[in-house]
Amino acid sequence: MYHVRFRDPAGSIRDGEYDPATDTVAFGGEAYALSDPAIDVLAPSEPSKIVCIGRNYADHAEELGNDVPDRPLLFLKPPNAVASHGDTVTVPAGKDRIDWEAEFAVVIGEQCKAVDAADAMEVVAGFTCMNDVSNRDDQNREQNWVRGKAFDGAAPLGPVLATPDEVPADASVELRVNGETKQSSDREHMIFDVPTLIEEITTYLTLEPGDVIATGTPEGVGALSGGDTVEIEIEGVGTLEHDVRVP
């Protein structure tokens, strides 16, 4: 099953069931075409926090010249970082390098703490796509990565929430910039899988409904430019698209 959060023609925010065959979302007996300019697709949840995983693909660690971690590397993105499918993301001005990072994202369905890996999928509402937009200039100068990772619009999410049964265990993850493939991998290449990540994170943090875990990016990261169009496609989920603006 697929869900889409959207703003209807009257301006009300709705959570409807999405039909990929017709590209429509149904709510309250009405069906809305997502191509309708009166419909705004919103991020699939309103997280209190996004817990991100660093270096969760060995090939990405290698391209950055870093070691593979022996436990998940965790950092946070706040709610102001969330952007939606179809948005134009304005990145910080005056930076030499703002990178794309395609990520397989997990949306949490219930408040949870101290979850065992064996039970972890019980707290998952579904999966979506995310771009961990990264300001490398400042990321490389600070330890907490607030300037590097937490700026407004630094976490485009969407377009849909796909329940776990819709998404293969080896789902492909691909990123395209202006139609050219830049990243191509699959979730089986993760060093730490989703249940392991949930167990580790909830050892320290309480996760709330709608919170997001961004599970890391494969190799192929690179610099964005003003006017770029980014597409992140995850098998079984769909394609998140957003534009980039450099002020």
Short mmCIF file of C-alpha atoms in Angstrom, two decimals:
data_model
loop_
_atom_site.label_atom_id
_atom_site.label_comp_id
_atom_site.label_asym_id
_atom_site.label_seq_id
_atom_site.Cartn_x
_atom_site.Cartn_y
_atom_site.Cartn_z
CA MET A 1 0.00 0.00 0.00
CA TYR A 2 1.10 3.55 -0.71
CA HIS A 3 0.19 6.74 1.11
CA VAL A 4 0.60 10.37 0.07
CA ARG A 5 0.31 13.46 2.24
CA PHE A 6 -1.02 16.32 0.16
CA ARG A 7 -2.71 19.69 0.25
CA ASP A 8 -6.05 19.53 -1.53
CA PRO A 9 -7.56 22.34 -3.67
CA ALA A 10 -9.21 23.82 -0.58
CA GLY A 11 -5.87 24.06 1.19
CA SER A 12 -6.52 21.24 3.67
CA ILE A 13 -3.73 18.76 4.42
CA ARG A 14 -4.82 15.18 3.77
CA ASP A 15 -3.30 11.71 4.00
CA GLY A 16 -4.64 9.55 1.18
CA GLU A 17 -4.11 6.18 -0.44
CA TYR A 18 -2.03 6.42 -3.60
CA ASP A 19 -2.66 4.39 -6.75
CA PRO A 20 0.56 4.25 -8.83
CA ALA A 21 -1.33 2.84 -11.84
CA THR A 22 -3.38 6.02 -12.21
CA ASP A 23 -1.08 8.45 -10.34
CA THR A 24 -4.00 9.50 -8.15
CA VAL A 25 -4.54 9.78 -4.43
CA ALA A 26 -7.89 9.01 -2.82
CA PHE A 27 -9.31 10.67 0.27
CA GLY A 28 -12.90 11.02 1.50
CA GLY A 29 -14.44 9.49 -1.60
CA GLU A 30 -12.55 11.85 -3.93
CA ALA A 31 -9.63 10.96 -6.22
CA TYR A 32 -7.06 13.61 -7.04
CA ALA A 33 -4.51 13.46 -9.83
CA LEU A 34 -1.06 14.30 -8.52
CA SER A 35 -0.38 16.08 -11.81
CA ASP A 36 -3.14 18.57 -10.95
CA PRO A 37 -1.44 21.92 -10.22
CA ALA A 38 -4.05 22.51 -7.48
CA ILE A 39 -2.55 19.55 -5.54
CA ASP A 40 0.64 19.97 -3.53
CA VAL A 41 2.48 16.77 -2.62
CA LEU A 42 3.93 17.07 0.88
CA ALA A 43 6.66 15.15 2.66
CA PRO A 44 5.18 11.80 3.76
CA SER A 45 5.55 12.62 7.47
CA GLU A 46 6.29 15.49 9.83
CA PRO A 47 9.26 14.15 11.79
CA SER A 48 10.33 15.52 15.13
CA LYS A 49 13.82 14.51 14.01
CA ILE A 50 15.65 12.75 11.20
CA VAL A 51 18.30 10.33 12.41
CA CYS A 52 20.94 9.97 9.71
CA ILE A 53 23.55 7.27 9.29
CA GLY A 54 27.03 8.09 8.08
CA ARG A 55 29.17 5.78 5.96
CA ASN A 56 26.68 2.90 5.80
CA TYR A 57 27.94 1.77 2.38
CA ALA A 58 31.56 0.58 2.18
CA ASP A 59 32.03 2.04 -1.30
CA HIS A 60 30.96 5.49 -0.06
CA ALA A 61 33.38 5.30 2.86
CA GLU A 62 36.12 4.39 0.39
CA GLU A 63 35.35 7.27 -1.98
CA LEU A 64 35.65 9.69 0.96
CA GLY A 65 38.89 8.08 2.13
CA ASN A 66 37.33 6.92 5.41
CA ASP A 67 37.34 3.63 7.28
CA VAL A 68 34.23 1.46 7.45
CA PRO A 69 32.69 2.10 10.91
CA ASP A 70 32.35 -0.69 13.49
CA ARG A 71 29.04 0.72 14.71
CA PRO A 72 26.48 3.02 13.05
CA LEU A 73 27.58 6.66 12.86
CA LEU A 74 24.62 8.82 13.91
CA PHE A 75 23.80 12.47 13.34
CA LEU A 76 20.58 14.47 13.29
CA LYS A 77 18.66 16.69 10.91
CA PRO A 78 15.91 18.87 12.44
CA PRO A 79 12.35 19.41 11.14
CA ASN A 80 13.31 22.63 9.32
CA ALA A 81 15.43 20.51 6.94
CA VAL A 82 12.37 18.73 5.49
CA ALA A 83 11.43 19.56 1.90
CA SER A 84 8.82 17.94 -0.31
CA HIS A 85 8.58 16.32 -3.72
CA GLY A 86 8.52 19.03 -6.37
CA ASP A 87 10.11 21.69 -4.17
CA THR A 88 12.98 23.93 -5.16
CA VAL A 89 15.66 23.60 -2.48
CA THR A 90 17.60 26.80 -1.87
CA VAL A 91 21.07 25.87 -0.64
CA PRO A 92 23.41 28.09 1.42
CA ALA A 93 25.06 30.85 -0.59
CA GLY A 94 28.77 31.26 -1.12
CA LYS A 95 29.75 27.61 -0.76
CA ASP A 96 32.17 25.73 -3.00
CA ARG A 97 30.47 22.36 -2.67
CA ILE A 98 26.90 21.32 -1.88
CA ASP A 99 26.52 17.58 -2.49
CA TRP A 100 23.67 15.20 -3.26
CA GLU A 101 23.27 11.96 -1.30
CA ALA A 102 20.50 9.51 -2.25
CA GLU A 103 19.16 7.66 0.80
CA PHE A 104 16.71 4.86 1.56
CA ALA A 105 14.57 6.37 4.34
CA VAL A 106 12.55 4.62 7.05
CA VAL A 107 9.46 6.26 8.54
CA ILE A 108 8.59 5.25 12.11
CA GLY A 109 4.98 4.36 12.87
CA GLU A 110 4.82 4.44 16.68
CA GLN A 111 6.61 5.81 19.70
CA CYS A 112 9.37 3.38 20.58
CA LYS A 113 12.43 2.93 22.78
CA ALA A 114 14.83 0.02 23.36
CA VAL A 115 13.56 -1.97 20.38
CA ASP A 116 15.21 -5.33 19.75
CA ALA A 117 16.33 -5.87 16.15
CA ALA A 118 14.11 -8.96 15.94
CA ASP A 119 11.06 -6.76 16.59
CA ALA A 120 12.19 -3.65 14.74
CA MET A 121 9.98 -3.95 11.67
CA GLU A 122 6.91 -3.79 13.91
CA VAL A 123 7.57 -0.08 14.52
CA VAL A 124 8.11 0.79 10.83
CA ALA A 125 5.27 2.57 9.01
CA GLY A 126 7.03 2.38 5.66
CA PHE A 127 9.80 3.55 3.40
CA THR A 128 10.42 6.63 1.28
CA CYS A 129 13.19 8.45 -0.60
CA MET A 130 15.45 11.14 0.83
CA ASN A 131 18.23 13.39 -0.38
CA ASP A 132 20.74 14.15 2.37
CA VAL A 133 21.79 17.48 0.86
CA SER A 134 25.18 18.27 2.36
CA ASN A 135 27.16 21.50 2.68
CA ARG A 136 30.69 20.09 2.56
CA ASP A 137 32.39 23.46 3.14
CA ASP A 138 31.10 23.67 6.69
CA GLN A 139 30.74 19.93 7.34
CA ASN A 140 34.51 19.61 6.99
CA ARG A 141 35.09 22.39 9.54
CA GLU A 142 32.80 21.31 12.37
CA GLN A 143 32.10 18.23 14.46
CA ASN A 144 28.35 18.58 15.01
CA TRP A 145 27.53 19.26 11.32
CA VAL A 146 24.76 21.79 12.04
CA ARG A 147 25.86 24.10 9.21
CA GLY A 148 26.78 21.14 7.03
CA LYS A 149 23.62 19.06 7.36
CA ALA A 150 20.82 20.91 9.17
CA PHE A 151 20.11 23.95 6.98
CA ASP A 152 16.60 24.66 5.69
CA GLY A 153 15.49 22.22 2.98
CA ALA A 154 18.45 19.87 3.49
CA ALA A 155 16.24 16.76 3.61
CA PRO A 156 13.84 16.43 0.67
CA LEU A 157 11.53 13.48 1.39
CA GLY A 158 8.94 11.60 -0.65
CA PRO A 159 7.00 11.36 -2.78
CA VAL A 160 5.09 8.51 -1.11
CA LEU A 161 5.17 6.28 1.94
CA ALA A 162 5.38 2.66 0.77
CA THR A 163 4.52 -0.06 3.28
CA PRO A 164 7.36 -2.58 3.78
CA ASP A 165 5.61 -5.31 1.79
CA GLU A 166 5.86 -3.15 -1.35
CA VAL A 167 9.65 -2.77 -1.20
CA PRO A 168 12.07 -5.61 -2.06
CA ALA A 169 14.81 -6.56 0.39
CA ASP A 170 17.32 -5.77 -2.37
CA ALA A 171 15.52 -2.62 -3.60
CA SER A 172 17.64 -0.56 -5.95
CA VAL A 173 18.59 3.02 -5.06
CA GLU A 174 19.41 5.41 -7.91
CA LEU A 175 20.06 9.12 -8.15
CA ARG A 176 19.98 11.17 -11.34
CA VAL A 177 21.00 14.78 -11.86
CA ASN A 178 19.50 16.38 -14.95
CA GLY A 179 18.67 12.90 -16.20
CA GLU A 180 22.21 11.50 -15.80
CA THR A 181 22.69 8.61 -13.36
CA LYS A 182 25.15 9.52 -10.60
CA GLN A 183 24.45 6.89 -7.93
CA SER A 184 23.28 3.31 -8.38
CA SER A 185 23.23 0.64 -5.67
CA ASP A 186 20.75 -1.32 -3.56
CA ARG A 187 19.79 -1.67 0.08
CA GLU A 188 21.55 -5.05 0.39
CA HIS A 189 24.87 -3.17 0.20
CA MET A 190 24.20 -1.42 3.52
CA ILE A 191 26.71 -2.28 6.24
CA PHE A 192 24.01 -2.05 8.93
CA ASP A 193 20.50 -3.10 7.94
CA VAL A 194 17.26 -1.43 9.04
CA PRO A 195 16.56 -3.62 12.12
CA THR A 196 20.13 -3.15 13.35
CA LEU A 197 19.83 0.61 12.95
CA ILE A 198 16.53 0.78 14.81
CA GLU A 199 17.95 -1.26 17.70
CA GLU A 200 21.03 0.96 17.94
CA ILE A 201 19.16 4.26 17.67
CA THR A 202 16.46 3.34 20.19
CA THR A 203 19.12 2.34 22.69
CA TYR A 204 19.74 6.07 23.04
CA LEU A 205 16.72 7.92 21.59
CA THR A 206 12.97 7.61 21.79
CA LEU A 207 11.59 7.65 18.26
CA GLU A 208 8.22 9.26 17.66
CA PRO A 209 5.59 8.53 14.98
CA GLY A 210 6.71 10.17 11.75
CA ASP A 211 10.39 10.27 12.68
CA VAL A 212 12.72 9.31 9.85
CA ILE A 213 15.88 7.23 9.70
CA ALA A 214 18.04 8.02 6.68
CA THR A 215 20.10 4.88 6.18
CA GLY A 216 23.15 6.29 4.40
CA THR A 217 24.22 6.87 0.82
CA PRO A 218 26.17 4.74 -1.69
CA GLU A 219 29.16 5.93 -3.68
CA GLY A 220 28.78 8.56 -6.36
CA VAL A 221 28.16 11.71 -4.35
CA GLY A 222 28.93 14.93 -6.16
CA ALA A 223 28.36 18.66 -6.27
CA LEU A 224 25.05 20.34 -7.09
CA SER A 225 24.67 23.48 -9.17
CA GLY A 226 21.93 26.05 -9.41
CA GLY A 227 19.20 24.94 -11.79
CA ASP A 228 19.87 21.23 -11.32
CA THR A 229 16.98 18.78 -11.17
CA VAL A 230 17.56 15.82 -8.84
CA GLU A 231 15.66 12.53 -9.01
CA ILE A 232 16.00 9.77 -6.44
CA GLU A 233 14.33 6.50 -7.40
CA ILE A 234 13.93 3.58 -5.02
CA GLU A 235 12.49 0.32 -6.28
CA GLY A 236 9.04 -0.25 -4.79
CA VAL A 237 8.73 3.35 -3.62
CA GLY A 238 8.89 5.68 -6.59
CA THR A 239 10.81 8.79 -7.59
CA LEU A 240 11.45 11.89 -5.49
CA GLU A 241 12.20 14.95 -7.60
CA HIS A 242 13.33 18.43 -6.60
CA ASP A 243 15.15 21.39 -8.12
CA VAL A 244 18.12 23.28 -6.74
CA ARG A 245 18.56 27.03 -6.34
CA VAL A 246 21.84 28.71 -5.46
CA PRO A 247 21.21 32.30 -4.25
#
